[in-house]
PDB file of C-alpha atoms in Angstrom:
ATOM      1  CA  MET A   1       0.165   0.048  -0.370  1.00 55.00           C
ATOM      2  CA  MET A   2       1.156   3.726  -0.746  1.00 60.00           C
ATOM      3  CA  ASP A   3       1.991   5.836   2.382  1.00 73.00           C
ATOM      4  CA  PHE A   4       0.688   8.859   1.369  1.00 68.00           C
ATOM      5  CA  ASN A   5       2.503  10.818   4.096  1.00 71.00           C
ATOM      6  CA  LYS A   6       5.622   9.665   2.313  1.00 76.00           C
ATOM      7  CA  LEU A   7       4.797  10.352  -1.066  1.00 77.00           C
ATOM      8  CA  CYS A   8       3.271  13.812  -0.826  1.00 78.00           C
ATOM      9  CA  PRO A   9       6.364  15.285   0.407  1.00 76.00           C
ATOM     10  CA  ALA A  10       8.391  13.895  -2.202  1.00 80.00           C
ATOM     11  CA  LEU A  11       7.083  15.214  -4.689  1.00 87.00           C
ATOM     12  CA  PRO A  12       8.493  18.393  -6.958  1.00 92.00           C
ATOM     13  CA  LYS A  13       6.138  21.155  -6.499  1.00 94.00           C
ATOM     14  CA  VAL A  14       5.848  24.332  -7.315  1.00 96.00           C
ATOM     15  CA  GLU A  15       5.156  27.604  -5.203  1.00 97.00           C
ATOM     16  CA  LEU A  16       3.727  30.718  -6.652  1.00 96.00           C
ATOM     17  CA  HIS A  17       1.256  31.807  -3.584  1.00 96.00           C
ATOM     18  CA  ALA A  18       3.162  32.167  -0.255  1.00 96.00           C
ATOM     19  CA  HIS A  19       3.531  35.716   1.159  1.00 96.00           C
ATOM     20  CA  LEU A  20       6.032  35.488   3.434  1.00 96.00           C
ATOM     21  CA  ASN A  21       5.120  36.413   6.538  1.00 92.00           C
ATOM     22  CA  GLY A  22       1.582  34.312   6.186  1.00 90.00           C
ATOM     23  CA  SER A  23       3.665  30.989   5.850  1.00 93.00           C
ATOM     24  CA  LEU A  24       5.716  31.409   9.322  1.00 93.00           C
ATOM     25  CA  SER A  25       5.106  27.711  10.355  1.00 91.00           C
ATOM     26  CA  ARG A  26       4.682  28.175  14.686  1.00 88.00           C
ATOM     27  CA  SER A  27       8.383  26.613  14.894  1.00 92.00           C
ATOM     28  CA  THR A  28       9.622  30.336  13.203  1.00 94.00           C
ATOM     29  CA  LEU A  29       7.451  32.265  15.207  1.00 90.00           C
ATOM     30  CA  LEU A  30       8.873  30.443  18.140  1.00 90.00           C
ATOM     31  CA  GLU A  31      12.475  30.755  16.190  1.00 94.00           C
ATOM     32  CA  LEU A  32      11.694  34.911  15.562  1.00 94.00           C
ATOM     33  CA  LYS A  33      10.699  35.525  19.708  1.00 91.00           C
ATOM     34  CA  ARG A  34      14.032  34.233  20.314  1.00 93.00           C
ATOM     35  CA  TYR A  35      16.152  35.910  18.431  1.00 95.00           C
ATOM     36  CA  ASN A  36      14.034  38.951  19.638  1.00 93.00           C
ATOM     37  CA  ALA A  37      14.482  38.693  23.590  1.00 92.00           C
ATOM     38  CA  ASP A  38      18.651  38.059  22.756  1.00 95.00           C
ATOM     39  CA  THR A  39      19.061  40.952  20.745  1.00 94.00           C
ATOM     40  CA  GLY A  40      16.654  42.628  22.955  1.00 93.00           C
ATOM     41  CA  VAL A  41      14.404  43.516  20.813  1.00 91.00           C
ATOM     42  CA  THR A  42      10.152  44.182  22.439  1.00 87.00           C
ATOM     43  CA  ASP A  43       7.922  41.759  21.382  1.00 83.00           C
ATOM     44  CA  THR A  44       5.390  43.780  20.890  1.00 78.00           C
ATOM     45  CA  SER A  45       2.782  40.735  19.180  1.00 72.00           C
ATOM     46  CA  ASP A  46       0.876  40.385  22.039  1.00 61.00           C
ATOM     47  CA  ALA A  47      -0.744  37.157  21.128  1.00 55.00           C
ATOM     48  CA  PHE A  48      -0.921  32.871  21.917  1.00 52.00           C
ATOM     49  CA  LEU A  49       0.803  31.759  18.596  1.00 54.00           C
ATOM     50  CA  ASP A  50      -2.680  29.348  17.694  1.00 53.00           C
ATOM     51  CA  GLU A  51      -3.889  32.577  16.880  1.00 52.00           C
ATOM     52  CA  PHE A  52      -1.744  32.657  14.048  1.00 52.00           C
ATOM     53  CA  GLN A  53      -3.285  29.269  13.164  1.00 55.00           C
ATOM     54  CA  ILE A  54      -5.319  28.906  10.723  1.00 52.00           C
ATOM     55  CA  GLY A  55      -7.074  25.916   9.373  1.00 53.00           C
ATOM     56  CA  ALA A  56     -10.121  24.003   8.644  1.00 56.00           C
ATOM     57  CA  GLY A  57     -13.564  24.770  10.359  1.00 60.00           C
ATOM     58  CA  ASP A  58     -12.073  28.016  12.092  1.00 56.00           C
ATOM     59  CA  THR A  59     -14.741  30.426  12.194  1.00 59.00           C
ATOM     60  CA  ARG A  60     -12.975  33.591  11.640  1.00 53.00           C
ATOM     61  CA  ASN A  61     -13.505  36.182   8.753  1.00 57.00           C
ATOM     62  CA  LEU A  62     -11.684  37.132   6.235  1.00 57.00           C
ATOM     63  CA  SER A  63     -10.951  41.094   8.097  1.00 57.00           C
ATOM     64  CA  ASP A  64      -9.641  38.174  11.131  1.00 58.00           C
ATOM     65  CA  CYS A  65      -7.186  36.838   8.337  1.00 60.00           C
ATOM     66  CA  PHE A  66      -5.708  40.247   7.987  1.00 56.00           C
ATOM     67  CA  GLN A  67      -5.089  40.770  11.794  1.00 62.00           C
ATOM     68  CA  VAL A  68      -3.215  37.293  11.716  1.00 65.00           C
ATOM     69  CA  PHE A  69      -0.291  38.439   9.278  1.00 67.00           C
ATOM     70  CA  ASN A  70       0.235  41.624  11.998  1.00 75.00           C
ATOM     71  CA  ILE A  71       1.397  39.079  14.850  1.00 80.00           C
ATOM     72  CA  ALA A  72       4.006  37.988  11.952  1.00 86.00           C
ATOM     73  CA  HIS A  73       4.399  41.692  11.418  1.00 87.00           C
ATOM     74  CA  ARG A  74       6.030  43.060  14.389  1.00 89.00           C
ATOM     75  CA  LEU A  75       8.557  39.408  14.940  1.00 92.00           C
ATOM     76  CA  THR A  76      10.189  40.354  11.378  1.00 95.00           C
ATOM     77  CA  ARG A  77      10.291  44.099  12.190  1.00 95.00           C
ATOM     78  CA  THR A  78      14.520  43.953  12.410  1.00 97.00           C
ATOM     79  CA  PRO A  79      17.029  42.842   9.871  1.00 98.00           C
ATOM     80  CA  GLY A  80      17.800  40.024  11.184  1.00 98.00           C
ATOM     81  CA  SER A  81      14.630  38.435  12.504  1.00 97.00           C
ATOM     82  CA  LEU A  82      12.893  39.780   8.681  1.00 98.00           C
ATOM     83  CA  ALA A  83      16.179  37.489   7.323  1.00 98.00           C
ATOM     84  CA  LEU A  84      15.628  34.715   9.818  1.00 98.00           C
ATOM     85  CA  ALA A  85      12.074  34.352   9.046  1.00 97.00           C
ATOM     86  CA  THR A  86      13.228  33.989   5.134  1.00 98.00           C
ATOM     87  CA  THR A  87      16.073  31.312   5.474  1.00 98.00           C
ATOM     88  CA  LEU A  88      13.421  29.344   7.589  1.00 98.00           C
ATOM     89  CA  THR A  89      10.835  29.267   5.668  1.00 98.00           C
ATOM     90  CA  LEU A  90      12.512  28.406   2.619  1.00 98.00           C
ATOM     91  CA  LYS A  91      13.751  25.397   4.363  1.00 97.00           C
ATOM     92  CA  GLU A  92      10.745  24.259   5.040  1.00 97.00           C
ATOM     93  CA  PHE A  93       8.579  24.781   1.545  1.00 97.00           C
ATOM     94  CA  GLN A  94      12.409  22.503   0.538  1.00 96.00           C
ATOM     95  CA  ASP A  95      11.633  20.115   3.089  1.00 94.00           C
ATOM     96  CA  ASP A  96       8.366  19.900   1.916  1.00 93.00           C
ATOM     97  CA  GLY A  97       8.950  18.896  -1.376  1.00 94.00           C
ATOM     98  CA  CYS A  98       8.826  22.091  -2.914  1.00 96.00           C
ATOM     99  CA  CYS A  99      11.922  23.010  -5.916  1.00 97.00           C
ATOM    100  CA  TYR A 100      10.181  27.082  -7.086  1.00 98.00           C
ATOM    101  CA  ILE A 101       9.497  28.978  -4.600  1.00 98.00           C
ATOM    102  CA  GLU A 102       8.011  32.477  -5.377  1.00 98.00           C
ATOM    103  CA  LEU A 103       7.628  35.039  -1.729  1.00 98.00           C
ATOM    104  CA  ARG A 104       5.444  37.982  -1.792  1.00 97.00           C
ATOM    105  CA  SER A 105       5.716  40.835   0.825  1.00 97.00           C
ATOM    106  CA  THR A 106       4.805  44.208   0.980  1.00 96.00           C
ATOM    107  CA  PRO A 107       7.883  46.538   2.271  1.00 96.00           C
ATOM    108  CA  LYS A 108       7.598  47.944   5.707  1.00 92.00           C
ATOM    109  CA  GLU A 109       8.822  50.683   7.586  1.00 94.00           C
ATOM    110  CA  THR A 110       9.375  50.084  10.797  1.00 95.00           C
ATOM    111  CA  PRO A 111      11.850  52.072  14.114  1.00 94.00           C
ATOM    112  CA  PHE A 112      14.232  49.953  12.812  1.00 96.00           C
ATOM    113  CA  MET A 113      14.470  49.336   8.973  1.00 97.00           C
ATOM    114  CA  THR A 114      13.057  51.393   5.846  1.00 98.00           C
ATOM    115  CA  SER A 115      11.432  50.095   3.111  1.00 98.00           C
ATOM    116  CA  ARG A 116      14.325  49.740   0.649  1.00 98.00           C
ATOM    117  CA  GLN A 117      16.159  47.835   3.245  1.00 98.00           C
ATOM    118  CA  TYR A 118      13.252  45.411   3.789  1.00 98.00           C
ATOM    119  CA  ILE A 119      13.211  44.505  -0.112  1.00 98.00           C
ATOM    120  CA  GLU A 120      17.164  44.791   0.318  1.00 98.00           C
ATOM    121  CA  THR A 121      16.696  42.296   3.171  1.00 98.00           C
ATOM    122  CA  VAL A 122      14.850  39.651   1.661  1.00 98.00           C
ATOM    123  CA  SER A 123      16.517  39.871  -1.925  1.00 98.00           C
ATOM    124  CA  GLU A 124      19.988  39.632   0.270  1.00 98.00           C
ATOM    125  CA  THR A 125      18.360  35.920   2.114  1.00 98.00           C
ATOM    126  CA  LEU A 126      17.436  34.847  -1.148  1.00 98.00           C
ATOM    127  CA  ARG A 127      20.824  35.819  -2.887  1.00 98.00           C
ATOM    128  CA  SER A 128      22.463  33.262   0.087  1.00 98.00           C
ATOM    129  CA  ASN A 129      20.202  30.354   0.294  1.00 97.00           C
ATOM    130  CA  ALA A 130      20.836  29.645  -3.252  1.00 95.00           C
ATOM    131  CA  HIS A 131      22.765  26.374  -2.425  1.00 95.00           C
ATOM    132  CA  LEU A 132      19.457  25.030  -1.482  1.00 96.00           C
ATOM    133  CA  ALA A 133      17.994  22.855  -3.945  1.00 95.00           C
ATOM    134  CA  ILE A 134      14.219  24.905  -3.803  1.00 97.00           C
ATOM    135  CA  LYS A 135      14.951  27.749  -5.855  1.00 98.00           C
ATOM    136  CA  SER A 136      13.059  30.867  -4.323  1.00 98.00           C
ATOM    137  CA  ARG A 137      12.542  34.761  -6.009  1.00 98.00           C
ATOM    138  CA  LEU A 138      10.163  37.476  -5.012  1.00 98.00           C
ATOM    139  CA  ILE A 139       7.333  39.055  -6.288  1.00 98.00           C
ATOM    140  CA  VAL A 140       7.318  42.654  -4.193  1.00 98.00           C
ATOM    141  CA  SER A 141       3.631  43.444  -2.897  1.00 98.00           C
ATOM    142  CA  ILE A 142       0.973  46.373  -3.101  1.00 98.00           C
ATOM    143  CA  ASN A 143      -1.249  46.552  -0.088  1.00 96.00           C
ATOM    144  CA  ARG A 144      -5.018  48.015  -1.097  1.00 96.00           C
ATOM    145  CA  ASN A 145      -4.545  50.057   2.367  1.00 93.00           C
ATOM    146  CA  SER A 146      -2.561  52.197   0.756  1.00 95.00           C
ATOM    147  CA  SER A 147      -2.198  55.602  -0.507  1.00 96.00           C
ATOM    148  CA  ILE A 148      -1.597  56.348  -4.461  1.00 97.00           C
ATOM    149  CA  LYS A 149       1.154  58.314  -2.684  1.00 97.00           C
ATOM    150  CA  GLU A 150       2.413  54.842  -0.967  1.00 97.00           C
ATOM    151  CA  ALA A 151       1.692  52.772  -4.305  1.00 98.00           C
ATOM    152  CA  GLU A 152       3.758  54.772  -6.224  1.00 98.00           C
ATOM    153  CA  ALA A 153       6.479  54.977  -3.554  1.00 98.00           C
ATOM    154  CA  ILE A 154       6.732  51.188  -3.432  1.00 98.00           C
ATOM    155  CA  SER A 155       6.577  50.979  -7.967  1.00 98.00           C
ATOM    156  CA  GLU A 156       9.291  53.034  -7.398  1.00 98.00           C
ATOM    157  CA  LEU A 157      11.291  51.461  -4.918  1.00 98.00           C
ATOM    158  CA  THR A 158      10.640  47.849  -6.458  1.00 98.00           C
ATOM    159  CA  ILE A 159      11.957  48.855 -10.006  1.00 98.00           C
ATOM    160  CA  SER A 160      15.062  50.464  -8.909  1.00 98.00           C
ATOM    161  CA  CYS A 161      15.481  47.210  -6.252  1.00 98.00           C
ATOM    162  CA  TYR A 162      14.882  45.135  -9.510  1.00 98.00           C
ATOM    163  CA  LYS A 163      17.895  46.633 -10.843  1.00 98.00           C
ATOM    164  CA  GLN A 164      19.644  45.521  -8.174  1.00 98.00           C
ATOM    165  CA  TYR A 165      18.236  41.946  -7.719  1.00 98.00           C
ATOM    166  CA  PRO A 166      17.061  41.012 -10.938  1.00 98.00           C
ATOM    167  CA  ASP A 167      18.257  37.384 -10.170  1.00 97.00           C
ATOM    168  CA  VAL A 168      15.766  37.615  -7.036  1.00 98.00           C
ATOM    169  CA  ILE A 169      13.419  40.240  -8.419  1.00 98.00           C
ATOM    170  CA  VAL A 170      10.063  38.944 -10.771  1.00 98.00           C
ATOM    171  CA  GLY A 171       7.072  40.716 -10.338  1.00 98.00           C
ATOM    172  CA  ILE A 172       5.481  42.955  -8.381  1.00 98.00           C
ATOM    173  CA  GLU A 173       1.360  42.048  -7.306  1.00 98.00           C
ATOM    174  CA  LEU A 174      -1.193  43.563  -5.530  1.00 98.00           C
ATOM    175  CA  SER A 175      -3.042  42.394  -3.287  1.00 96.00           C
ATOM    176  CA  GLY A 176      -4.804  42.905   0.682  1.00 93.00           C
ATOM    177  CA  ASP A 177      -7.690  43.456   1.721  1.00 93.00           C
ATOM    178  CA  PRO A 178     -10.055  43.003  -1.290  1.00 94.00           C
ATOM    179  CA  THR A 179     -12.769  45.593   0.252  1.00 93.00           C
ATOM    180  CA  ILE A 180     -10.643  48.411   1.163  1.00 94.00           C
ATOM    181  CA  GLY A 181      -9.218  50.475  -1.811  1.00 93.00           C
ATOM    182  CA  GLN A 182     -10.385  50.611  -5.559  1.00 96.00           C
ATOM    183  CA  PHE A 183      -8.387  48.844  -8.423  1.00 98.00           C
ATOM    184  CA  ASP A 184      -8.449  51.991 -10.412  1.00 97.00           C
ATOM    185  CA  ASP A 185      -6.127  54.082  -7.998  1.00 97.00           C
ATOM    186  CA  PHE A 186      -3.450  51.599  -8.231  1.00 98.00           C
ATOM    187  CA  VAL A 187      -3.007  51.032 -12.458  1.00 98.00           C
ATOM    188  CA  PRO A 188      -0.957  53.871 -13.082  1.00 98.00           C
ATOM    189  CA  SER A 189       1.731  52.145 -10.254  1.00 98.00           C
ATOM    190  CA  LEU A 190       1.419  48.625 -11.725  1.00 98.00           C
ATOM    191  CA  ILE A 191       1.626  50.375 -15.290  1.00 98.00           C
ATOM    192  CA  LYS A 192       5.019  51.819 -14.561  1.00 98.00           C
ATOM    193  CA  ALA A 193       6.372  48.854 -13.152  1.00 98.00           C
ATOM    194  CA  ARG A 194       5.043  46.166 -16.396  1.00 98.00           C
ATOM    195  CA  CYS A 195       6.831  49.098 -18.510  1.00 98.00           C
ATOM    196  CA  ALA A 196      10.166  48.120 -16.364  1.00 98.00           C
ATOM    197  CA  GLY A 197      10.398  44.719 -17.399  1.00 98.00           C
ATOM    198  CA  LEU A 198       7.725  43.552 -14.052  1.00 98.00           C
ATOM    199  CA  LYS A 199       5.796  40.704 -13.883  1.00 98.00           C
ATOM    200  CA  ILE A 200       2.525  41.612 -12.540  1.00 98.00           C
ATOM    201  CA  THR A 201       0.008  39.501 -10.800  1.00 98.00           C
ATOM    202  CA  LEU A 202      -2.978  40.544  -9.168  1.00 98.00           C
ATOM    203  CA  HIS A 203      -5.215  39.108  -6.143  1.00 97.00           C
ATOM    204  CA  CYS A 204      -8.724  38.970  -8.125  1.00 98.00           C
ATOM    205  CA  GLY A 205     -11.863  37.609  -7.190  1.00 96.00           C
ATOM    206  CA  GLU A 206     -11.848  36.932  -3.942  1.00 95.00           C
ATOM    207  CA  VAL A 207     -14.621  38.681  -2.867  1.00 95.00           C
ATOM    208  CA  CYS A 208     -18.261  39.332  -5.291  1.00 96.00           C
ATOM    209  CA  ASN A 209     -16.999  41.818  -6.711  1.00 96.00           C
ATOM    210  CA  PRO A 210     -17.677  41.587 -10.889  1.00 97.00           C
ATOM    211  CA  LYS A 211     -17.059  45.196 -11.995  1.00 97.00           C
ATOM    212  CA  GLU A 212     -13.939  45.114 -10.131  1.00 98.00           C
ATOM    213  CA  VAL A 213     -13.109  41.394 -11.475  1.00 98.00           C
ATOM    214  CA  LEU A 214     -13.640  42.611 -15.326  1.00 98.00           C
ATOM    215  CA  GLN A 215     -11.695  45.667 -14.823  1.00 98.00           C
ATOM    216  CA  MET A 216      -8.764  43.092 -13.259  1.00 98.00           C
ATOM    217  CA  LEU A 217      -8.842  41.173 -16.362  1.00 98.00           C
ATOM    218  CA  ARG A 218      -9.205  43.638 -18.882  1.00 98.00           C
ATOM    219  CA  PHE A 219      -5.392  44.904 -17.619  1.00 98.00           C
ATOM    220  CA  ARG A 220      -4.080  41.510 -18.917  1.00 98.00           C
ATOM    221  CA  PRO A 221      -2.178  40.746 -15.330  1.00 98.00           C
ATOM    222  CA  ASP A 222       0.374  37.784 -15.849  1.00 98.00           C
ATOM    223  CA  ARG A 223      -1.119  36.274 -13.476  1.00 98.00           C
ATOM    224  CA  ILE A 224      -3.962  36.467 -11.178  1.00 98.00           C
ATOM    225  CA  GLY A 225      -4.798  34.669  -6.900  1.00 96.00           C
ATOM    226  CA  HIS A 226      -7.011  33.170  -5.864  1.00 95.00           C
ATOM    227  CA  GLY A 227     -10.460  34.117  -8.365  1.00 96.00           C
ATOM    228  CA  VAL A 228     -12.904  32.236  -6.476  1.00 95.00           C
ATOM    229  CA  CYS A 229     -15.322  34.339  -7.345  1.00 97.00           C
ATOM    230  CA  ILE A 230     -15.362  34.501 -10.942  1.00 98.00           C
ATOM    231  CA  HIS A 231     -17.204  31.563 -12.278  1.00 97.00           C
ATOM    232  CA  PRO A 232     -21.301  32.613 -12.558  1.00 97.00           C
ATOM    233  CA  ASN A 233     -21.950  29.715  -9.853  1.00 97.00           C
ATOM    234  CA  PHE A 234     -19.547  30.994  -7.144  1.00 95.00           C
ATOM    235  CA  GLY A 235     -20.138  34.728  -6.817  1.00 94.00           C
ATOM    236  CA  GLY A 236     -19.167  35.705 -10.419  1.00 97.00           C
ATOM    237  CA  THR A 237     -21.051  36.223 -13.759  1.00 97.00           C
ATOM    238  CA  GLN A 238     -20.750  34.983 -17.766  1.00 98.00           C
ATOM    239  CA  GLU A 239     -18.917  38.084 -18.111  1.00 98.00           C
ATOM    240  CA  THR A 240     -15.972  37.647 -15.667  1.00 98.00           C
ATOM    241  CA  TRP A 241     -15.561  34.206 -16.637  1.00 98.00           C
ATOM    242  CA  ASP A 242     -15.544  34.702 -20.631  1.00 98.00           C
ATOM    243  CA  ALA A 243     -12.845  37.250 -19.762  1.00 98.00           C
ATOM    244  CA  LEU A 244     -10.613  34.492 -17.689  1.00 98.00           C
ATOM    245  CA  CYS A 245     -10.715  32.472 -20.211  1.00 97.00           C
ATOM    246  CA  LYS A 246     -10.939  34.892 -23.381  1.00 98.00           C
ATOM    247  CA  PHE A 247      -7.651  36.213 -21.713  1.00 97.00           C
ATOM    248  CA  GLN A 248      -6.200  32.555 -20.730  1.00 97.00           C
ATOM    249  CA  ILE A 249      -4.232  34.408 -17.456  1.00 98.00           C
ATOM    250  CA  PRO A 250      -2.943  31.782 -15.526  1.00 97.00           C
ATOM    251  CA  VAL A 251      -4.811  31.396 -11.718  1.00 97.00           C
ATOM    252  CA  ASP A 252      -2.447  30.479  -9.010  1.00 91.00           C
ATOM    253  CA  ARG A 253      -4.035  29.799  -5.526  1.00 76.00           C
TER     254      ARG A 253
END
């Protein structure tokens, strides 16, 4: 009889939708807490680790999920903790049989590092782990909660860092709470990144919003994420489904 507990980790896998701060395991969170304590950084996460994990049957809603991300962000406020989180996450994906991964993360300005240092830290960490069996790349995220000015700044920063790390940074994405912000507001920043050679991926169809879904699909991103509310049987419309099929845009998780 086939042992699926051994087979599944052994199968080679590609991970195209891994948010760095959403991929931290319980053991990684503990390592980060220890690291911050050892380096004198105050732990402001103010949460039990069980609160971080959301599994089948969990009754928390979409807004609660984004609050969970904040726990991880508070534990990765320094270059050292961010590098540690990135390294441990890469190794865990590798142990699970992943041979290629695209990590995603929104650059954070903290008391310990700038947004540029954030991107540079993740990029340098991916480079320094090039010896691993897993191949890793970075997609820089624009959060929908950002202002137009903030989105423009992230786009320009990503373009600059892309020139610095062309072997690491592969794209830019729009993600975050789908009930916040308007897609139109972010289009100029995304176009600027696209013209600089960066690939575009969008969180699309996470909630029922056919008008915005159509706008996103007609923008012709290189990929979209989730897409659960595009088919007419699941909160979308025939028009949104036809557009996805017509443009043949790949959908990741």
